[in-house]
Every structure is written in structure tokens, then in C-alpha cells.
Amino acid sequence: MSGFSADWLTLREPFDAAARAATLVAKLGRRVATGTTEAPQHVVDLGCGTGANLRYLAPKLGGVQHWRLVDHDGALLEAALAITSGRARARGAEVQRQGPEVTILATDFTCRVQCEPRDLGARGASLTGIELPQGGLVTASALLDLVSNDWLKALAACCHDARAAVCFALSYDGRAVCKPAEPDDGEVLELFNRHQLGDKGFGAALGPAAAAAARSAFAARGYHTRELPSDWQIGPQHRAMQRALLDGWLGAAQETAPSRKSQLADWHARRCAHLDAERSQLRVGHVDLIGWM
């Protein structure tokens, strides 16, 4: 599985939280039982990174929860526990840490968090051996656009067998709008979207087709699904986030079309000039999807 740095995941977290479709989470909450001490709500977070999905969902789900964070990167798992513990304490919650496990005792929810180091990609253990919660919740954020169609169908089959509800956030859908517009914006977006189809560790990635593929895969397994856009809105004041995206788009575009390297660098310079002049705005398209049986 392709890796992402903790710095990038930290940078994007507030934009993820602002973009997510809260109405879908509320609908999901009505479809899954609120956990109790005797019957906690079991949640598995695939490709959890630094735990942003946990931090977003846990207070909204409420009740008594037991989370299993799955990621191939042990450093990210440790960061997930440390950041989540710090944020919980800042909210006034009691935090108990025992080795690779954290328990959060908040006024509106209780959450036990365990980590499972595992490579989910085709070159690792994939989904083999992952215990999905029977009647629980399987979730992931910014993962589905990285996986292959075969991997996604296998996930749908595993979730069906466990009769688990699903919540997949922030799947990139191929849309991006830059303001002010530049003549080469469309070319860069097309090259970036082609780059997103490369192997990210799961086989040929779905890229912008991920949300539609998820809808199809889970519907074929008898799921009812709902989806809504969850677009990043990145204003002129968000210089670090904009610069990270522009740099990433440039690198992907140049890798896809090396003969256009110079022209693409000129595009990047013009976009950065808009950013320096505090007039640049970016909108990046994502989709949130929930499903239940």
C-alpha cells in the first residue's frame, strides 16, 4: 500500500472534517445500534492513517464503541493513538493508555481503541485474516480511490458476510476547480486523473471512479447506499494546503507527461503567483458513501 506522511494527513484533516457530509453520518447513526457497555458498537477503520476518521466519527456515533485501527505503517498507528489521546484530553475527556490501546471516557461517548498493523494491499495480506465486526461498522476515509475494483468487490463480499454497515468518506471523484482559471488547468487535471489510475499497492487503482464502483459493488451484495459530495473548499488563506496540492498535481502531471515538463512547470508558477497574491481558490471533489443491509 502506498504511504502518506503524518504531516500531509495532519494538514488535510481540518479540510476533511469541514467537507464531510454530516447528514449521511446522522442517517448512518439511525441505521446502526448505539453501543452499550454490554454490547459495544464495533468499528473497523481500514487504512486509518493518523486516526482522523476516528476523531470525526466517534463523537457523532455516541454510546460505547470499540474501534480497531488498521494500517500498514506502525508510526502512523502510534501517531493515531497519541493525537487522539491529546485531542480527547483537550475536550475534557479521561484518557487511559495501556501499550497499543487507548480508552477514552468522554461525556458523550466511551471509546476503546486498538491498533492492528497490517498491509491491506495486494502485495500484503490484503483482506485475508481481517476480522470484520458482525453487525458492526466498517469505515475508511480517502481509501477507495486507491484500491482496485477486484479489491473493492472483495471488501463488499467480506462486509456482506459480516452483515456490517459501511461508511466510506472522501473518495476523490476527478473534479477540481481552480480560481482564477488558467488555460492549462484542464490539461493538468486530466493528467493527474490518469496518474490516479496507477497501482497504489492494490492493483490498478479506481481513482475518480471509486464512488461509483463502491455503489455498484455494495448494491450487488444487497446493500442500500446513499452518497453525497464532500468537496474540499480551500481559500486564499490556506496557503500550505494549496501549495501541497499544487506541488502534488505538478509532480503527477509531469510523471504522466514528461515531454510537457517545462510547460507544466510554467503552469505551476502561474498558479503559485495567484496563491502569493492571495487570490487563489481551489475546490476538489470528493464523495461520501454509506451503506447498510
C-alpha positions as CSV (number, residue, x, y, z in Angstrom):
1,M,0.0,0.0,0.0
2,S,1.3,3.5,-0.9
3,G,2.2,5.5,2.2
4,F,1.3,9.0,3.2
5,S,3.2,11.2,5.6
6,A,1.9,12.2,9.0
7,D,2.5,15.8,8.0
8,W,0.2,15.5,5.0
9,L,-2.5,13.7,6.9
10,T,-2.4,16.4,9.6
11,L,-2.5,19.2,7.1
12,R,-5.6,17.8,5.3
13,E,-7.6,16.8,8.5
14,P,-9.4,20.1,9.0
15,F,-10.4,20.2,5.4
16,D,-11.6,16.6,5.5
17,A,-13.8,17.4,8.6
18,A,-15.3,20.5,7.0
19,A,-16.1,18.7,3.8
20,R,-17.7,15.6,5.2
21,A,-21.4,15.0,4.6
22,A,-22.7,15.2,8.2
23,T,-26.2,14.3,7.2
24,L,-25.0,10.9,6.0
25,V,-23.4,10.3,9.3
26,A,-26.6,11.2,11.0
27,K,-28.5,8.8,8.7
28,L,-25.9,6.1,9.4
29,G,-26.4,6.6,13.2
30,R,-30.1,5.7,12.7
31,R,-29.1,2.5,10.9
32,V,-26.7,1.1,13.4
33,A,-27.4,0.3,17.1
34,T,-25.9,2.7,19.6
35,G,-23.3,0.7,21.7
36,T,-23.8,-0.1,25.3
37,T,-21.5,-1.5,28.0
38,E,-22.9,-5.0,27.4
39,A,-22.9,-4.7,23.6
40,P,-20.4,-2.0,22.4
41,Q,-20.5,-0.8,18.8
42,H,-17.6,-2.5,17.0
43,V,-15.9,-0.4,14.3
44,V,-13.0,-1.3,12.0
45,D,-11.2,1.6,10.3
46,L,-9.2,0.5,7.2
47,G,-6.2,2.5,6.2
48,C,-6.7,4.7,9.3
49,G,-3.5,6.8,9.0
50,T,-3.3,9.2,12.0
51,G,-6.8,8.4,13.1
52,A,-8.8,11.4,11.7
53,N,-11.7,9.2,10.8
54,L,-12.0,8.0,14.4
55,R,-11.8,11.5,15.7
56,Y,-14.6,12.7,13.4
57,L,-17.0,9.8,13.8
58,A,-16.7,8.7,17.4
59,P,-18.3,11.8,19.0
60,K,-21.1,11.7,16.4
61,L,-21.9,8.0,16.8
62,G,-22.0,8.2,20.6
63,G,-22.5,5.4,23.1
64,V,-19.9,2.7,23.9
65,Q,-17.6,2.0,21.0
66,H,-14.7,-0.4,20.3
67,W,-12.5,0.7,17.4
68,R,-9.9,-1.3,15.6
69,L,-7.5,0.9,13.6
70,V,-5.8,-0.9,10.7
71,D,-2.8,0.4,8.8
72,H,0.5,-0.9,7.4
73,D,2.5,1.9,9.0
74,G,3.3,1.4,12.7
75,A,4.5,5.0,13.0
76,L,1.1,6.3,11.8
77,L,-0.7,3.9,14.2
78,E,1.3,5.3,17.1
79,A,0.6,8.9,15.9
80,A,-3.1,8.0,15.8
81,L,-3.1,7.0,19.5
82,A,-1.0,10.0,20.5
83,I,-3.0,12.6,18.6
84,T,-6.4,11.1,19.6
85,S,-5.4,11.0,23.2
86,G,-4.3,14.6,23.1
87,R,-7.4,15.8,21.4
88,A,-9.6,13.9,23.8
89,R,-7.9,15.4,26.8
90,A,-8.3,18.8,25.3
91,R,-12.1,18.1,25.1
92,G,-12.1,17.3,28.8
93,A,-12.2,13.5,28.4
94,E,-10.4,11.0,30.6
95,V,-7.8,9.0,28.7
96,Q,-6.3,5.7,29.7
97,R,-3.4,4.3,27.8
98,Q,-2.1,0.7,28.1
99,G,0.5,-0.1,25.5
100,P,-1.0,-0.1,22.0
101,E,-4.5,0.5,23.3
102,V,-6.3,3.7,24.4
103,T,-9.7,4.1,26.2
104,I,-11.5,7.5,26.0
105,L,-14.1,8.3,28.6
106,A,-16.0,11.3,27.3
107,T,-19.3,12.8,28.4
108,D,-21.0,11.8,25.1
109,F,-19.2,8.6,24.3
110,T,-16.8,5.9,25.5
111,C,-14.3,4.5,23.1
112,R,-11.7,1.7,23.3
113,V,-9.1,2.0,20.5
114,Q,-6.8,-0.8,19.5
115,C,-4.3,-0.9,16.6
116,E,-3.8,-3.7,14.0
117,P,-0.6,-3.3,11.9
118,R,-1.5,-4.8,8.5
119,D,-0.8,-4.2,4.9
120,L,-4.1,-4.1,3.1
121,G,-2.6,-4.0,-0.3
122,A,-2.3,-6.7,-2.9
123,R,1.3,-7.3,-2.0
124,G,0.5,-7.7,1.6
125,A,-2.1,-9.7,3.5
126,S,-4.9,-7.8,1.7
127,L,-8.2,-8.6,3.4
128,T,-7.2,-12.1,4.4
129,G,-7.4,-12.6,8.1
130,I,-9.1,-9.3,9.0
131,E,-11.9,-9.9,11.4
132,L,-14.8,-7.6,10.4
133,P,-17.3,-6.9,13.1
134,Q,-20.5,-9.0,12.9
135,G,-23.3,-6.4,12.6
136,G,-20.8,-3.6,13.3
137,L,-19.4,-0.8,11.1
138,V,-16.6,-0.9,8.5
139,T,-15.2,2.5,7.6
140,A,-12.4,4.2,5.7
141,S,-11.5,7.7,4.7
142,A,-9.7,8.6,1.4
143,L,-9.0,5.0,0.7
144,L,-11.4,3.7,-2.0
145,D,-9.8,5.8,-4.9
146,L,-6.5,4.0,-4.2
147,V,-7.8,0.4,-4.4
148,S,-8.6,-1.8,-7.4
149,N,-12.0,-2.9,-8.5
150,D,-11.3,-6.5,-7.5
151,W,-10.1,-5.4,-4.1
152,L,-13.3,-3.3,-3.6
153,K,-15.5,-6.2,-4.6
154,A,-13.7,-8.5,-2.2
155,L,-14.3,-5.9,0.6
156,A,-18.0,-5.7,-0.3
157,A,-18.2,-9.5,0.0
158,C,-16.5,-9.5,3.4
159,C,-18.7,-6.8,4.7
160,H,-21.8,-8.7,3.4
161,D,-20.7,-11.8,5.2
162,A,-20.3,-9.8,8.4
163,R,-23.6,-8.0,7.8
164,A,-21.7,-4.8,8.6
165,A,-22.8,-1.3,7.8
166,V,-20.3,0.8,5.9
167,C,-19.1,4.4,5.8
168,F,-16.6,5.5,3.2
169,A,-15.6,9.1,3.3
170,L,-13.7,11.4,0.9
171,S,-13.3,9.3,-2.2
172,Y,-11.7,11.6,-4.9
173,D,-14.1,11.8,-7.9
174,G,-12.0,13.6,-10.5
175,R,-13.4,17.1,-10.1
176,A,-11.2,20.1,-9.4
177,V,-11.8,23.9,-10.0
178,C,-9.1,26.5,-9.7
179,K,-9.9,30.2,-9.5
180,P,-8.7,32.4,-11.2
181,A,-8.7,29.9,-14.1
182,E,-5.5,29.3,-16.1
183,P,-5.6,27.9,-19.7
184,D,-3.7,24.7,-18.7
185,D,-5.9,23.8,-15.7
186,G,-7.9,21.3,-17.7
187,E,-4.8,19.5,-19.0
188,V,-3.2,19.3,-15.5
189,L,-6.4,17.8,-14.1
190,E,-6.7,15.3,-16.9
191,L,-3.0,14.2,-16.4
192,F,-3.5,14.0,-12.6
193,N,-6.6,11.9,-13.0
194,R,-4.7,9.5,-15.3
195,H,-2.0,9.3,-12.7
196,Q,-4.6,8.3,-10.1
197,L,-5.3,5.1,-12.0
198,G,-1.8,3.7,-11.4
199,D,-1.1,0.9,-8.9
200,K,-1.1,2.3,-5.3
201,G,-0.4,-1.1,-3.8
202,F,-3.8,-2.7,-4.5
203,G,-3.5,-3.2,-8.3
204,A,-4.8,-0.7,-10.9
205,A,-6.5,2.0,-8.8
206,L,-10.1,3.1,-9.4
207,G,-9.2,6.7,-9.0
208,P,-12.1,9.0,-9.8
209,A,-14.4,6.1,-10.5
210,A,-14.2,4.8,-6.9
211,A,-17.5,6.1,-5.5
212,A,-19.5,4.7,-8.5
213,A,-17.7,1.4,-8.2
214,A,-18.4,1.2,-4.5
215,R,-22.1,1.9,-5.1
216,S,-22.2,-0.9,-7.6
217,A,-20.2,-3.4,-5.6
218,F,-22.2,-3.0,-2.4
219,A,-25.6,-2.8,-4.3
220,A,-24.7,-6.1,-5.9
221,R,-24.4,-7.5,-2.3
222,G,-27.8,-6.3,-1.3
223,Y,-26.8,-3.0,0.3
224,H,-28.9,0.1,0.4
225,T,-26.5,3.0,-0.3
226,R,-26.6,6.8,0.0
227,E,-24.0,9.3,-1.1
228,L,-23.3,13.0,-1.1
229,P,-20.5,15.3,-2.3
230,S,-17.8,16.1,0.2
231,D,-15.7,18.7,-1.6
232,W,-12.7,20.5,-0.2
233,Q,-13.1,24.2,-0.2
234,I,-9.7,25.8,0.0
235,G,-9.5,29.6,0.3
236,P,-6.6,32.1,-0.3
237,Q,-5.8,32.0,3.4
238,H,-5.0,28.2,3.3
239,R,-1.6,28.6,1.7
240,A,0.1,25.5,3.0
241,M,-2.8,23.2,1.8
242,Q,-3.0,24.9,-1.6
243,R,0.8,24.7,-2.1
244,A,0.8,21.0,-1.2
245,L,-1.9,20.3,-3.7
246,L,-0.3,22.3,-6.5
247,D,3.0,20.6,-5.9
248,G,1.3,17.2,-5.9
249,W,-0.6,17.9,-9.1
250,L,2.5,19.1,-10.8
251,G,4.5,16.0,-9.8
252,A,1.8,13.7,-11.0
253,A,1.3,15.5,-14.3
254,Q,5.0,15.6,-15.1
255,E,5.3,12.0,-14.3
256,T,2.4,11.2,-16.6
257,A,3.5,13.5,-19.5
258,P,7.3,14.0,-19.1
259,S,7.5,15.7,-22.6
260,R,5.4,18.5,-21.2
261,K,7.6,19.1,-18.1
262,S,8.5,22.6,-18.9
263,Q,5.0,23.8,-19.9
264,L,3.6,22.2,-16.7
265,A,6.2,23.9,-14.6
266,D,5.1,27.2,-16.2
267,W,1.5,26.4,-15.2
268,H,2.6,25.7,-11.6
269,A,4.5,29.0,-11.5
270,R,1.4,30.9,-12.6
271,R,-0.8,29.1,-10.1
272,C,1.7,29.9,-7.3
273,A,1.6,33.5,-8.3
274,H,-2.1,33.6,-7.7
275,L,-1.5,32.0,-4.4
276,D,1.1,34.6,-3.4
277,A,-1.3,37.3,-4.5
278,E,-3.9,35.8,-2.1
279,R,-6.5,35.4,-4.9
280,S,-6.2,31.6,-5.4
281,Q,-9.2,29.3,-4.5
282,L,-9.4,25.6,-5.0
283,R,-12.3,23.2,-4.9
284,V,-11.6,19.5,-5.0
285,G,-14.4,17.0,-5.5
286,H,-14.9,14.0,-3.2
287,V,-17.9,11.7,-2.4
288,D,-19.0,10.3,0.9
289,L,-21.0,7.0,0.9
290,I,-22.8,5.0,3.5
291,G,-24.4,1.5,3.1
292,W,-26.5,-0.9,5.2
293,M,-28.3,-4.2,4.6
